[in-house]
């Protein structure tokens, strides 16, 4: 089992989703709509978990999600917003056209994949402060970041301290 698969399994166990998925995802269609490939661990997370949020705070952008947390509904808007920062900020860890959103928080923070290689499975996550220029590169895949965040192994300076004391609860809006 690859490390990414291992982290996906750990996140799914933490989420405690016991229902079978009742959606099918056509990844070639999703990727064509977005205009770029997606990492394996993200696809697995979306196949195993319904749209929803962790700790009443953190939403993975899901292809099946509602507009606020939908990969297809928010991607172009979030890419457009970050492109402005790339032009104006030296802090952004990604290059124009090579940074793609993968999660949002209730505080307006956005997680982006830094696509610094052509292999999406090598992309790492960086967090952009909600309504601000600060960036926090993680050097972690999405599934590793999510697992470590939920279990206290990763602490973000951009997220509220109260997140650290929350149980790694998952609630679905699907």
PDB file of C-alpha atoms in Angstrom:
ATOM      1  CA  UNK A   1       0.000   0.000   0.000  1.00  0.00           C
ATOM      2  CA  UNK A   2       1.408   3.398  -0.950  1.00  0.00           C
ATOM      3  CA  UNK A   3       1.824   6.120   1.637  1.00  0.00           C
ATOM      4  CA  UNK A   4      -0.951   8.162   0.008  1.00  0.00           C
ATOM      5  CA  UNK A   5      -3.332   5.188   0.136  1.00  0.00           C
ATOM      6  CA  UNK A   6      -2.437   4.676   3.766  1.00  0.00           C
ATOM      7  CA  UNK A   7      -3.295   8.294   4.611  1.00  0.00           C
ATOM      8  CA  UNK A   8      -6.553   8.075   2.646  1.00  0.00           C
ATOM      9  CA  UNK A   9      -7.562   4.991   4.645  1.00  0.00           C
ATOM     10  CA  UNK A  10      -6.696   6.734   7.916  1.00  0.00           C
ATOM     11  CA  UNK A  11      -8.755   9.818   7.019  1.00  0.00           C
ATOM     12  CA  UNK A  12     -11.714   7.653   5.974  1.00  0.00           C
ATOM     13  CA  UNK A  13     -11.534   5.774   9.306  1.00  0.00           C
ATOM     14  CA  UNK A  14     -11.477   9.086  11.204  1.00  0.00           C
ATOM     15  CA  UNK A  15     -14.495  10.297   9.222  1.00  0.00           C
ATOM     16  CA  UNK A  16     -16.513   7.256  10.316  1.00  0.00           C
ATOM     17  CA  UNK A  17     -18.659   7.249   7.193  1.00  0.00           C
ATOM     18  CA  UNK A  18     -20.454   3.927   7.185  1.00  0.00           C
ATOM     19  CA  UNK A  19     -22.697   4.250   4.141  1.00  0.00           C
ATOM     20  CA  UNK A  20     -21.820   3.067   0.676  1.00  0.00           C
ATOM     21  CA  UNK A  21     -21.119   5.823  -1.832  1.00  0.00           C
ATOM     22  CA  UNK A  22     -24.152   6.411  -4.031  1.00  0.00           C
ATOM     23  CA  UNK A  23     -22.426   8.544  -6.600  1.00  0.00           C
ATOM     24  CA  UNK A  24     -20.108   7.743  -9.452  1.00  0.00           C
ATOM     25  CA  UNK A  25     -17.327  10.055 -10.448  1.00  0.00           C
ATOM     26  CA  UNK A  26     -16.156  10.230 -14.027  1.00  0.00           C
ATOM     27  CA  UNK A  27     -12.641  11.469 -13.357  1.00  0.00           C
ATOM     28  CA  UNK A  28     -11.752  11.992 -17.018  1.00  0.00           C
ATOM     29  CA  UNK A  29     -14.774  14.289 -17.334  1.00  0.00           C
ATOM     30  CA  UNK A  30     -13.964  16.127 -14.069  1.00  0.00           C
ATOM     31  CA  UNK A  31     -10.319  16.605 -15.074  1.00  0.00           C
ATOM     32  CA  UNK A  32     -11.307  17.762 -18.571  1.00  0.00           C
ATOM     33  CA  UNK A  33     -13.682  20.304 -17.043  1.00  0.00           C
ATOM     34  CA  UNK A  34     -10.948  21.607 -14.725  1.00  0.00           C
ATOM     35  CA  UNK A  35      -8.264  21.525 -17.403  1.00  0.00           C
ATOM     36  CA  UNK A  36      -5.753  19.552 -15.324  1.00  0.00           C
ATOM     37  CA  UNK A  37      -5.160  16.153 -13.782  1.00  0.00           C
ATOM     38  CA  UNK A  38      -5.893  15.433 -10.116  1.00  0.00           C
ATOM     39  CA  UNK A  39      -3.883  13.526  -7.492  1.00  0.00           C
ATOM     40  CA  UNK A  40      -4.745   9.901  -6.752  1.00  0.00           C
ATOM     41  CA  UNK A  41      -5.304  10.519  -3.037  1.00  0.00           C
ATOM     42  CA  UNK A  42      -7.818  13.286  -3.746  1.00  0.00           C
ATOM     43  CA  UNK A  43      -9.770  11.002  -6.087  1.00  0.00           C
ATOM     44  CA  UNK A  44      -9.826   8.252  -3.471  1.00  0.00           C
ATOM     45  CA  UNK A  45     -10.978  10.654  -0.749  1.00  0.00           C
ATOM     46  CA  UNK A  46     -13.841  11.824  -2.964  1.00  0.00           C
ATOM     47  CA  UNK A  47     -14.805   8.266  -3.842  1.00  0.00           C
ATOM     48  CA  UNK A  48     -14.852   7.212  -0.179  1.00  0.00           C
ATOM     49  CA  UNK A  49     -16.301  10.334   1.451  1.00  0.00           C
ATOM     50  CA  UNK A  50     -19.407  12.302   0.542  1.00  0.00           C
ATOM     51  CA  UNK A  51     -19.244  16.086   0.359  1.00  0.00           C
ATOM     52  CA  UNK A  52     -18.970  17.483   3.868  1.00  0.00           C
ATOM     53  CA  UNK A  53     -16.669  19.097   6.361  1.00  0.00           C
ATOM     54  CA  UNK A  54     -14.252  18.125   9.077  1.00  0.00           C
ATOM     55  CA  UNK A  55     -14.377  19.663  12.558  1.00  0.00           C
ATOM     56  CA  UNK A  56     -17.104  22.088  11.436  1.00  0.00           C
ATOM     57  CA  UNK A  57     -14.336  24.034   9.717  1.00  0.00           C
ATOM     58  CA  UNK A  58     -12.591  22.328   6.803  1.00  0.00           C
ATOM     59  CA  UNK A  59     -14.178  21.420   3.425  1.00  0.00           C
ATOM     60  CA  UNK A  60     -12.472  19.300   0.767  1.00  0.00           C
ATOM     61  CA  UNK A  61     -13.586  20.689  -2.592  1.00  0.00           C
ATOM     62  CA  UNK A  62     -15.584  17.724  -3.892  1.00  0.00           C
ATOM     63  CA  UNK A  63     -16.818  17.268  -7.480  1.00  0.00           C
ATOM     64  CA  UNK A  64     -20.269  16.357  -6.140  1.00  0.00           C
ATOM     65  CA  UNK A  65     -20.410  19.133  -3.531  1.00  0.00           C
ATOM     66  CA  UNK A  66     -22.758  22.050  -3.202  1.00  0.00           C
ATOM     67  CA  UNK A  67     -21.646  25.304  -4.810  1.00  0.00           C
ATOM     68  CA  UNK A  68     -19.722  26.550  -1.764  1.00  0.00           C
ATOM     69  CA  UNK A  69     -17.603  23.417  -1.499  1.00  0.00           C
ATOM     70  CA  UNK A  70     -17.746  22.115  -5.056  1.00  0.00           C
ATOM     71  CA  UNK A  71     -14.521  21.601  -6.963  1.00  0.00           C
ATOM     72  CA  UNK A  72     -16.323  22.357 -10.206  1.00  0.00           C
ATOM     73  CA  UNK A  73     -18.287  25.283  -8.796  1.00  0.00           C
ATOM     74  CA  UNK A  74     -15.418  27.098  -7.065  1.00  0.00           C
ATOM     75  CA  UNK A  75     -12.228  26.143  -8.886  1.00  0.00           C
ATOM     76  CA  UNK A  76     -12.125  28.912 -11.506  1.00  0.00           C
ATOM     77  CA  UNK A  77     -13.119  31.569  -8.941  1.00  0.00           C
ATOM     78  CA  UNK A  78     -10.363  30.478  -6.537  1.00  0.00           C
ATOM     79  CA  UNK A  79      -7.756  30.188  -9.287  1.00  0.00           C
ATOM     80  CA  UNK A  80      -8.617  33.689 -10.488  1.00  0.00           C
ATOM     81  CA  UNK A  81      -8.232  35.048  -6.944  1.00  0.00           C
ATOM     82  CA  UNK A  82      -4.858  33.375  -6.426  1.00  0.00           C
ATOM     83  CA  UNK A  83      -3.555  34.497  -9.813  1.00  0.00           C
ATOM     84  CA  UNK A  84      -3.855  38.076  -8.558  1.00  0.00           C
ATOM     85  CA  UNK A  85      -1.708  37.182  -5.527  1.00  0.00           C
ATOM     86  CA  UNK A  86       0.872  35.438  -7.696  1.00  0.00           C
ATOM     87  CA  UNK A  87       1.363  38.644  -9.646  1.00  0.00           C
ATOM     88  CA  UNK A  88       1.511  40.848  -6.527  1.00  0.00           C
ATOM     89  CA  UNK A  89       3.111  38.665  -3.846  1.00  0.00           C
ATOM     90  CA  UNK A  90       6.530  37.106  -3.516  1.00  0.00           C
ATOM     91  CA  UNK A  91       5.239  34.784  -0.783  1.00  0.00           C
ATOM     92  CA  UNK A  92       3.084  32.592  -3.039  1.00  0.00           C
ATOM     93  CA  UNK A  93       4.828  29.226  -3.391  1.00  0.00           C
ATOM     94  CA  UNK A  94       3.301  28.435  -6.795  1.00  0.00           C
ATOM     95  CA  UNK A  95       3.605  29.684 -10.335  1.00  0.00           C
ATOM     96  CA  UNK A  96       0.830  31.104 -12.460  1.00  0.00           C
ATOM     97  CA  UNK A  97      -1.141  28.298 -14.104  1.00  0.00           C
ATOM     98  CA  UNK A  98       0.383  25.695 -11.740  1.00  0.00           C
ATOM     99  CA  UNK A  99      -1.624  26.208  -8.556  1.00  0.00           C
ATOM    100  CA  UNK A 100      -5.035  24.584  -8.056  1.00  0.00           C
ATOM    101  CA  UNK A 101      -7.532  24.737  -5.141  1.00  0.00           C
ATOM    102  CA  UNK A 102      -8.308  21.618  -3.106  1.00  0.00           C
ATOM    103  CA  UNK A 103      -9.974  22.804   0.133  1.00  0.00           C
ATOM    104  CA  UNK A 104     -11.583  25.781   1.829  1.00  0.00           C
ATOM    105  CA  UNK A 105     -12.230  26.686   5.456  1.00  0.00           C
ATOM    106  CA  UNK A 106     -15.053  28.533   7.150  1.00  0.00           C
ATOM    107  CA  UNK A 107     -12.598  31.396   7.770  1.00  0.00           C
ATOM    108  CA  UNK A 108     -11.963  31.840   4.048  1.00  0.00           C
ATOM    109  CA  UNK A 109      -8.563  30.130   3.981  1.00  0.00           C
ATOM    110  CA  UNK A 110      -7.924  28.161   0.799  1.00  0.00           C
ATOM    111  CA  UNK A 111      -5.680  25.152   0.311  1.00  0.00           C
ATOM    112  CA  UNK A 112      -3.977  24.864  -3.049  1.00  0.00           C
ATOM    113  CA  UNK A 113      -2.008  22.117  -4.699  1.00  0.00           C
ATOM    114  CA  UNK A 114       1.377  23.415  -5.776  1.00  0.00           C
ATOM    115  CA  UNK A 115       1.790  21.736  -9.164  1.00  0.00           C
ATOM    116  CA  UNK A 116       5.553  22.036  -9.408  1.00  0.00           C
ATOM    117  CA  UNK A 117       5.792  18.731 -11.284  1.00  0.00           C
ATOM    118  CA  UNK A 118       3.747  17.121 -14.048  1.00  0.00           C
ATOM    119  CA  UNK A 119       2.876  14.208 -11.757  1.00  0.00           C
ATOM    120  CA  UNK A 120      -0.168  15.227  -9.643  1.00  0.00           C
ATOM    121  CA  UNK A 121       0.708  12.566  -7.061  1.00  0.00           C
ATOM    122  CA  UNK A 122       3.827  14.594  -6.211  1.00  0.00           C
ATOM    123  CA  UNK A 123       1.929  17.851  -5.617  1.00  0.00           C
ATOM    124  CA  UNK A 124       1.946  19.282  -2.121  1.00  0.00           C
ATOM    125  CA  UNK A 125      -0.543  21.549  -0.373  1.00  0.00           C
ATOM    126  CA  UNK A 126      -0.042  25.194   0.575  1.00  0.00           C
ATOM    127  CA  UNK A 127      -2.553  27.238   2.558  1.00  0.00           C
ATOM    128  CA  UNK A 128      -3.457  30.818   1.662  1.00  0.00           C
ATOM    129  CA  UNK A 129      -4.722  32.963   4.501  1.00  0.00           C
ATOM    130  CA  UNK A 130      -8.351  33.972   4.160  1.00  0.00           C
ATOM    131  CA  UNK A 131      -8.571  37.450   2.681  1.00  0.00           C
ATOM    132  CA  UNK A 132      -4.835  37.972   3.093  1.00  0.00           C
ATOM    133  CA  UNK A 133      -1.447  37.511   1.463  1.00  0.00           C
ATOM    134  CA  UNK A 134       0.105  35.023   3.906  1.00  0.00           C
ATOM    135  CA  UNK A 135       1.013  31.539   2.638  1.00  0.00           C
ATOM    136  CA  UNK A 136       1.913  28.390   4.530  1.00  0.00           C
ATOM    137  CA  UNK A 137       3.511  25.614   2.419  1.00  0.00           C
ATOM    138  CA  UNK A 138       3.055  22.183   4.017  1.00  0.00           C
ATOM    139  CA  UNK A 139       5.240  19.887   1.872  1.00  0.00           C
ATOM    140  CA  UNK A 140       2.455  17.277   2.347  1.00  0.00           C
ATOM    141  CA  UNK A 141      -0.001  15.596  -0.008  1.00  0.00           C
ATOM    142  CA  UNK A 142      -3.658  16.429   0.623  1.00  0.00           C
ATOM    143  CA  UNK A 143      -4.384  13.152   2.434  1.00  0.00           C
ATOM    144  CA  UNK A 144      -1.229  13.376   4.596  1.00  0.00           C
ATOM    145  CA  UNK A 145      -1.998  17.006   5.444  1.00  0.00           C
ATOM    146  CA  UNK A 146      -5.610  16.229   6.333  1.00  0.00           C
ATOM    147  CA  UNK A 147      -4.698  13.234   8.502  1.00  0.00           C
ATOM    148  CA  UNK A 148      -1.948  15.112  10.316  1.00  0.00           C
ATOM    149  CA  UNK A 149      -4.171  18.157  10.824  1.00  0.00           C
ATOM    150  CA  UNK A 150      -6.996  16.030  12.247  1.00  0.00           C
ATOM    151  CA  UNK A 151      -4.724  14.111  14.600  1.00  0.00           C
ATOM    152  CA  UNK A 152      -2.628  17.053  15.826  1.00  0.00           C
ATOM    153  CA  UNK A 153       0.523  16.153  13.878  1.00  0.00           C
ATOM    154  CA  UNK A 154       0.292  19.353  11.834  1.00  0.00           C
ATOM    155  CA  UNK A 155      -0.526  22.696  13.384  1.00  0.00           C
ATOM    156  CA  UNK A 156      -1.244  25.597  11.072  1.00  0.00           C
ATOM    157  CA  UNK A 157      -0.522  29.120  12.173  1.00  0.00           C
ATOM    158  CA  UNK A 158      -3.373  30.242   9.914  1.00  0.00           C
ATOM    159  CA  UNK A 159      -6.114  28.173  11.534  1.00  0.00           C
ATOM    160  CA  UNK A 160      -7.784  29.021  14.879  1.00  0.00           C
ATOM    161  CA  UNK A 161      -6.241  27.488  17.993  1.00  0.00           C
ATOM    162  CA  UNK A 162      -9.638  26.026  18.887  1.00  0.00           C
ATOM    163  CA  UNK A 163      -9.275  23.635  15.935  1.00  0.00           C
ATOM    164  CA  UNK A 164      -6.571  21.751  17.860  1.00  0.00           C
ATOM    165  CA  UNK A 165      -8.979  20.758  20.614  1.00  0.00           C
ATOM    166  CA  UNK A 166     -11.797  19.615  18.316  1.00  0.00           C
ATOM    167  CA  UNK A 167     -12.518  15.955  17.725  1.00  0.00           C
ATOM    168  CA  UNK A 168     -11.785  14.893  14.118  1.00  0.00           C
ATOM    169  CA  UNK A 169     -15.503  14.783  13.364  1.00  0.00           C
ATOM    170  CA  UNK A 170     -16.882  14.637   9.819  1.00  0.00           C
ATOM    171  CA  UNK A 171     -20.365  15.803   8.858  1.00  0.00           C
ATOM    172  CA  UNK A 172     -21.822  15.374   5.413  1.00  0.00           C
ATOM    173  CA  UNK A 173     -24.149  17.762   3.618  1.00  0.00           C
ATOM    174  CA  UNK A 174     -25.042  15.110   1.075  1.00  0.00           C
TER     175      UNK A 174
END
